[in-house]
Amino acid sequence: MIRLRGVSKAFGAVRALDGLDLDVREGEFFCLLGPSGAGKTTTLKTVAGLELPDAGTVELDGRDQRGVEPYDRGVAMCFESYALYPHKSVYDNLAFPLRSPRHRLPAARARERIGEVAELLGIAGLLDRSVGQLSNGQRQRVALGRVLVRPARAFLLDEPLSHLDAKLRQQMRAELKAIGSVRRTTTLYVTHDSVEALALGDRIGVIRDGRIVQTGTREEIWYRPHDTEVARAFGRPRINLLPGTVTPGGGFRSADGAVELDLRLRAEAAPGTGVLVGVRPRDLTLGTGPGHPLTGTVYVTEVLGRSVEVTVRLGEQQVALVVPRGEAAGLRPDDPVRLSVRPENLLLFEADRPERPGRRIGP
């Protein structure tokens, strides 16, 4: 439905997009994940027609958008800032898009449409209230409502939850997911938060330096990340990356010899090759169990509600895992511990280089 091919855009000496390719399918909720300055907002504005690409093509429903004005593209965009009229009522803010010449609806149909969207967002009881009297969470719902209320073939959402506190973000993620299931309108959602991307996206695109590095489902991104930087972007705590080399038997030995792992089922690198082994915290367990045994000492523990993040020294490197509070009770720094690691989910990467992150090795 949304297709970008070879799109480049520069602002002076800053290259915001660098030959970007992107495909968003009809009816899917697509999350574009990347850090600040990666090109996320520029991508949205290029799709909306608010920025014109220096090179490349933008297509909507198979139609090249060159020469098509923003108001004729049939997309609705929600900016990171709320962009509301603070002295007008919630109803008037929601009605504003429906009063434009291109999207005008009869008064009765407009009231019906506004009522449907307000009910969906849980703001039906606020329609007569001034926007200036609303909380941040309520304002965010109104801003989303202004996007959802108008007929559109695609929604473009630019970090709409970034200004909310953690509790409200979690609540709004659930509501957005429900809205996506109900509306099934093609949605391109920009975020820097991997939790949001994993929670919301039918598929996820990882953008870096103006290019799409990897696109896939949450399972594909999680289990087969393109490189170490993609792997680091997903999961809290972050993935553990252990430097070392491939052994003659197809295994792994850390640089200090403290960690040895069997990689014969996934090693596709010659013996002596410098590599990084990726171990997700969820694939480590405290104590003995099935998998590779490891021994180390406790470095630090941090309580995370009902669970505890335990950082363990394995020779010169450290690994983090999360365990229930009961399992971590009594652990103190420098206590000896045994770990086991699930071998089926180990990831193997090339060593990071100054010019680029290490790419994943294997299928």
Coordinates of C-alpha atoms in Angstrom, one line a residue:
M1 CA 0.0 0.0 0.0
I2 CA 2.9 2.4 0.9
R3 CA 6.0 1.8 -1.1
L4 CA 9.2 3.8 -1.1
R5 CA 12.1 3.0 -3.4
G6 CA 15.5 4.6 -3.3
V7 CA 14.3 7.6 -1.4
S8 CA 16.9 10.2 -0.4
K9 CA 16.5 13.5 1.3
A10 CA 19.2 15.9 2.5
F11 CA 18.9 19.1 4.6
G12 CA 22.1 21.0 3.8
A13 CA 25.0 18.7 4.7
V14 CA 22.8 16.3 6.7
R15 CA 21.6 13.3 4.8
A16 CA 18.3 12.3 6.5
L17 CA 17.3 9.5 4.1
D18 CA 19.9 7.6 2.0
G19 CA 18.3 5.4 -0.6
L20 CA 15.6 4.2 1.7
D21 CA 13.4 1.2 0.6
L22 CA 10.2 0.5 2.5
D23 CA 7.0 -1.6 1.9
V24 CA 3.9 -1.3 4.2
R25 CA 1.2 -3.7 3.3
E26 CA -2.5 -3.0 3.0
G27 CA -4.2 -3.0 6.5
E28 CA -1.1 -3.7 8.5
F29 CA 0.2 -1.9 11.6
F30 CA 3.9 -1.3 10.7
C31 CA 6.3 0.1 13.2
L32 CA 9.4 2.0 12.1
L33 CA 12.0 1.8 14.9
G34 CA 15.1 3.9 15.2
P35 CA 17.1 6.4 17.4
S36 CA 16.8 10.1 17.1
G37 CA 18.2 11.4 13.8
A38 CA 17.7 8.0 12.0
G39 CA 15.2 9.5 9.5
K40 CA 11.9 8.3 11.0
T41 CA 10.0 11.6 10.9
T42 CA 11.4 12.5 7.5
T43 CA 10.1 9.2 6.2
L44 CA 6.6 10.0 7.5
K45 CA 6.7 13.6 6.1
T46 CA 7.9 12.2 2.7
V47 CA 5.0 9.8 2.6
A48 CA 2.6 12.6 3.5
G49 CA 4.0 15.0 0.9
L50 CA 5.2 17.5 3.5
E51 CA 8.8 16.9 2.3
L52 CA 9.7 16.1 -1.3
P53 CA 12.5 13.5 -1.9
D54 CA 15.7 14.5 -3.6
A55 CA 15.6 11.1 -5.3
G56 CA 13.5 8.0 -5.4
T57 CA 9.8 7.4 -5.6
V58 CA 6.9 7.3 -3.2
E59 CA 3.8 5.2 -4.1
L60 CA 0.4 4.9 -2.4
D61 CA -1.9 2.1 -3.7
G62 CA 0.5 1.7 -6.6
R63 CA 0.3 5.3 -7.7
D64 CA 3.4 7.4 -7.9
Q65 CA 2.9 10.5 -5.7
R66 CA 5.1 12.9 -7.7
G67 CA 3.2 16.1 -8.2
V68 CA 0.4 15.0 -5.8
E69 CA -0.3 17.6 -3.1
P70 CA -0.4 16.4 0.6
Y71 CA -4.2 17.0 0.8
D72 CA -4.8 14.8 -2.1
R73 CA -2.8 11.8 -0.8
G74 CA -5.5 10.4 1.4
V75 CA -3.3 10.0 4.5
A76 CA -3.8 11.4 8.0
M77 CA -0.7 12.3 10.2
C78 CA -0.4 12.6 13.9
F79 CA 2.6 14.7 14.9
E80 CA 4.7 14.2 18.0
S81 CA 3.4 17.5 19.4
Y82 CA -0.4 17.3 20.0
A83 CA -1.2 20.2 17.5
L84 CA -4.5 20.9 19.2
Y85 CA -6.5 24.1 19.6
P86 CA -6.2 24.6 23.4
H87 CA -9.1 27.1 23.7
K88 CA -11.6 25.0 21.7
S89 CA -13.6 22.1 23.0
V90 CA -12.7 18.5 22.4
Y91 CA -15.6 18.2 20.0
D92 CA -14.5 21.2 17.9
N93 CA -11.0 19.8 17.8
L94 CA -12.3 16.5 16.5
A95 CA -14.6 18.2 14.1
F96 CA -12.0 20.4 12.5
P97 CA -10.8 17.9 9.9
L98 CA -14.4 17.2 8.9
R99 CA -15.0 20.9 8.2
S100 CA -12.4 21.2 5.5
P101 CA -13.7 21.4 1.9
R102 CA -12.1 18.1 1.0
H103 CA -13.4 16.1 3.9
R104 CA -16.6 17.9 4.8
L105 CA -19.4 15.7 6.1
P106 CA -23.1 16.6 6.7
A107 CA -23.6 17.8 10.3
A108 CA -25.5 14.6 11.3
R109 CA -22.9 12.3 9.8
A110 CA -20.0 14.3 11.4
R111 CA -21.6 14.1 14.9
E112 CA -22.1 10.3 14.4
R113 CA -18.4 9.9 13.2
I114 CA -17.1 12.0 16.1
G115 CA -19.2 10.0 18.6
E116 CA -17.8 6.7 17.2
V117 CA -14.2 7.8 17.5
A118 CA -14.7 9.4 20.9
E119 CA -16.3 6.2 22.2
L120 CA -13.4 4.2 20.8
L121 CA -10.8 6.3 22.5
G122 CA -12.7 6.6 25.8
I123 CA -13.2 10.4 25.6
A124 CA -17.0 10.5 24.9
G125 CA -17.5 12.2 28.3
L126 CA -15.0 15.0 27.5
L127 CA -16.5 16.3 24.2
D128 CA -17.8 19.6 25.8
R129 CA -14.6 20.2 27.8
S130 CA -11.9 22.7 26.7
V131 CA -8.7 21.0 25.6
G132 CA -6.8 23.3 27.9
Q133 CA -8.4 21.6 30.9
L134 CA -7.3 18.1 29.9
S135 CA -4.5 15.9 31.2
N136 CA -1.6 14.8 28.9
G137 CA -3.2 11.4 28.5
Q138 CA -6.5 12.9 27.5
R139 CA -4.9 15.4 25.1
Q140 CA -3.1 12.5 23.4
R141 CA -6.4 10.7 22.9
V142 CA -7.9 13.8 21.3
A143 CA -4.8 14.2 19.0
L144 CA -5.2 10.6 17.9
G145 CA -9.0 11.2 17.5
R146 CA -8.3 14.0 15.0
V147 CA -6.4 11.5 12.9
L148 CA -8.9 8.7 13.2
V149 CA -12.0 10.8 12.6
R150 CA -11.3 11.7 9.0
P151 CA -11.5 9.2 6.1
A152 CA -8.0 8.1 5.2
R153 CA -6.4 5.2 3.5
A154 CA -3.4 5.3 5.8
F155 CA -2.5 6.7 9.2
L156 CA 1.0 8.2 9.8
L157 CA 1.8 8.4 13.6
D158 CA 4.9 10.2 14.7
E159 CA 5.9 9.0 18.3
P160 CA 2.4 9.8 19.6
L161 CA 3.1 8.4 23.1
S162 CA 6.5 9.9 23.7
H163 CA 5.3 12.6 26.1
L164 CA 3.3 10.3 28.3
D165 CA 4.5 8.7 31.5
A166 CA 5.2 4.9 31.7
K167 CA 1.8 3.9 33.0
L168 CA -0.1 6.0 30.4
R169 CA 2.1 4.7 27.6
Q170 CA 1.3 1.1 28.5
Q171 CA -2.4 1.9 28.6
M172 CA -2.3 3.7 25.3
R173 CA -0.3 0.9 23.6
A174 CA -3.1 -1.5 24.5
E175 CA -5.7 1.0 23.1
L176 CA -3.8 1.5 19.9
K177 CA -3.5 -2.2 19.4
A178 CA -7.3 -2.6 19.9
I179 CA -7.9 0.3 17.5
G180 CA -5.7 -1.3 14.9
S181 CA -7.6 -4.6 15.2
V182 CA -10.9 -2.8 14.8
R183 CA -10.1 -0.4 12.0
R184 CA -7.6 -2.4 9.9
T185 CA -6.4 0.8 8.3
T186 CA -2.9 0.8 7.1
T187 CA -0.8 2.4 9.8
L188 CA 2.9 3.6 9.7
Y189 CA 3.9 4.2 13.3
V190 CA 7.2 5.8 14.2
T191 CA 8.9 5.1 17.6
H192 CA 12.3 4.9 19.3
D193 CA 10.9 2.5 21.9
S194 CA 11.5 -1.2 21.1
V195 CA 8.8 -2.2 23.6
E196 CA 6.2 -0.2 21.6
A197 CA 7.4 -1.7 18.4
L198 CA 7.2 -5.3 19.7
A199 CA 3.8 -4.7 21.3
L200 CA 2.1 -3.0 18.3
G201 CA 3.8 -3.9 15.1
D202 CA 2.4 -6.6 12.7
R203 CA 5.9 -6.1 11.2
I204 CA 8.8 -3.9 12.3
G205 CA 11.3 -2.0 10.2
V206 CA 14.6 -0.9 11.8
I207 CA 16.0 2.3 10.4
R208 CA 19.5 3.5 10.8
D209 CA 21.3 6.4 9.2
G210 CA 18.5 6.9 6.7
R211 CA 18.2 3.3 5.5
I212 CA 16.1 0.3 6.5
V213 CA 18.5 -2.2 8.0
Q214 CA 15.9 -5.0 8.6
T215 CA 12.2 -5.7 8.2
G216 CA 10.3 -8.6 9.7
T217 CA 7.8 -9.8 12.2
R218 CA 8.7 -9.5 15.9
E219 CA 9.8 -13.1 15.9
E220 CA 12.0 -12.6 12.9
I221 CA 13.6 -9.5 14.4
W222 CA 14.0 -11.2 17.8
Y223 CA 15.4 -14.5 16.8
R224 CA 17.3 -13.5 13.6
P225 CA 18.5 -9.9 14.0
H226 CA 20.5 -8.6 11.1
D227 CA 23.4 -7.4 13.3
T228 CA 24.5 -6.7 16.8
E229 CA 23.0 -3.2 16.8
V230 CA 19.6 -4.6 15.9
A231 CA 20.0 -7.3 18.6
R232 CA 20.9 -4.6 21.2
A233 CA 17.8 -2.6 20.3
F234 CA 15.4 -5.3 21.4
G235 CA 15.0 -6.6 24.9
R236 CA 15.4 -5.2 28.4
P237 CA 17.9 -6.0 29.8
R238 CA 19.8 -5.8 26.6
I239 CA 21.3 -8.9 24.9
N240 CA 24.6 -10.2 26.4
L241 CA 27.4 -10.1 23.8
L242 CA 30.5 -12.1 24.6
P243 CA 33.7 -11.6 22.6
G244 CA 35.8 -14.6 21.7
T245 CA 36.8 -17.0 18.9
V246 CA 35.5 -20.0 17.1
T247 CA 37.4 -23.2 18.2
P248 CA 38.6 -26.0 15.9
G249 CA 35.7 -28.2 17.1
G250 CA 33.1 -25.7 16.1
G251 CA 32.6 -24.2 19.5
F252 CA 33.2 -20.8 21.1
R253 CA 35.8 -19.7 23.6
S254 CA 35.7 -16.3 25.2
A255 CA 38.8 -14.1 24.9
D256 CA 39.9 -14.9 28.5
G257 CA 39.0 -18.6 28.3
A258 CA 36.4 -18.3 31.1
V259 CA 33.4 -19.2 28.8
E260 CA 33.2 -22.2 26.4
L261 CA 30.1 -23.0 24.5
D262 CA 29.2 -25.6 21.9
L263 CA 28.2 -24.0 18.6
R264 CA 28.5 -26.9 16.2
L265 CA 24.9 -26.6 15.1
R266 CA 25.2 -22.9 14.1
A267 CA 28.9 -22.1 13.6
E268 CA 29.6 -21.0 10.0
A269 CA 32.9 -19.4 10.7
A270 CA 36.4 -20.7 10.3
P271 CA 38.3 -21.7 13.5
G272 CA 40.1 -18.7 15.0
T273 CA 37.6 -16.2 13.6
G274 CA 36.8 -13.4 16.1
V275 CA 33.1 -13.5 16.9
L276 CA 30.5 -12.3 19.4
V277 CA 28.0 -14.8 21.0
G278 CA 24.7 -13.3 21.8
V279 CA 22.8 -14.6 24.8
R280 CA 19.4 -13.1 25.7
P281 CA 18.9 -12.6 29.5
R282 CA 15.7 -14.8 29.2
D283 CA 17.8 -17.7 27.9
L284 CA 19.9 -17.8 31.1
T285 CA 18.8 -19.5 34.3
L286 CA 20.2 -19.4 37.8
G287 CA 21.4 -22.8 39.1
T288 CA 21.9 -26.0 37.3
G289 CA 19.5 -27.0 34.5
P290 CA 19.4 -28.2 30.9
G291 CA 21.9 -26.4 28.6
H292 CA 25.4 -25.2 28.9
P293 CA 26.7 -24.9 32.5
L294 CA 28.5 -21.6 33.4
T295 CA 30.1 -20.6 36.7
G296 CA 30.7 -17.0 37.9
T297 CA 30.3 -14.6 40.7
V298 CA 27.5 -12.1 41.5
Y299 CA 28.5 -8.5 40.5
V300 CA 25.3 -6.6 41.4
T301 CA 21.5 -7.2 41.8
E302 CA 18.7 -4.8 41.0
V303 CA 15.1 -5.3 42.1
L304 CA 12.5 -4.9 39.3
G305 CA 9.2 -5.3 41.1
R306 CA 8.5 -9.0 41.3
S307 CA 11.8 -9.9 39.6
V308 CA 15.5 -9.2 40.1
E309 CA 18.1 -8.4 37.5
V310 CA 21.3 -10.2 38.4
T311 CA 24.6 -9.3 36.8
V312 CA 27.1 -12.1 36.9
R313 CA 30.9 -11.9 36.2
L314 CA 32.1 -14.7 34.0
G315 CA 35.9 -14.1 34.0
E316 CA 36.4 -10.6 32.4
Q317 CA 32.9 -10.3 31.0
Q318 CA 29.5 -9.8 32.6
V319 CA 26.1 -11.2 31.7
A320 CA 22.7 -10.1 32.9
L321 CA 19.6 -12.3 33.6
V322 CA 16.2 -11.7 35.2
V323 CA 15.0 -14.1 37.9
P324 CA 12.0 -14.2 40.3
R325 CA 12.7 -12.4 43.6
G326 CA 12.6 -15.7 45.5
E327 CA 15.4 -17.2 43.5
A328 CA 17.6 -14.2 44.1
A329 CA 17.0 -13.9 47.8
G330 CA 20.2 -13.7 49.8
L331 CA 22.5 -13.1 46.8
R332 CA 25.3 -10.8 47.6
P333 CA 28.2 -9.4 45.5
D334 CA 31.0 -11.9 44.9
D335 CA 28.8 -14.9 45.8
P336 CA 29.7 -17.8 43.6
V337 CA 26.8 -18.9 41.3
R338 CA 26.1 -21.4 38.6
L339 CA 24.2 -20.6 35.4
S340 CA 22.8 -22.6 32.6
V341 CA 22.2 -21.2 29.1
R342 CA 19.7 -22.5 26.5
P343 CA 21.8 -23.4 23.5
E344 CA 19.0 -23.3 20.9
N345 CA 18.7 -19.6 21.1
L346 CA 22.3 -18.6 21.0
L347 CA 23.2 -16.0 18.3
L348 CA 26.5 -15.8 16.6
F349 CA 27.8 -12.5 15.1
E350 CA 30.9 -11.2 13.4
A351 CA 33.0 -9.0 15.6
D352 CA 31.9 -5.4 15.6
R353 CA 34.0 -3.1 13.4
P354 CA 34.6 0.6 13.6
E355 CA 32.7 1.2 10.3
R356 CA 29.7 -1.1 11.1
P357 CA 28.2 -3.5 13.6
G358 CA 28.9 -7.2 13.4
R359 CA 26.5 -9.1 11.2
R360 CA 24.7 -12.3 12.3
I361 CA 26.3 -15.5 11.2
G362 CA 24.1 -18.5 10.4
P363 CA 20.6 -19.2 9.0

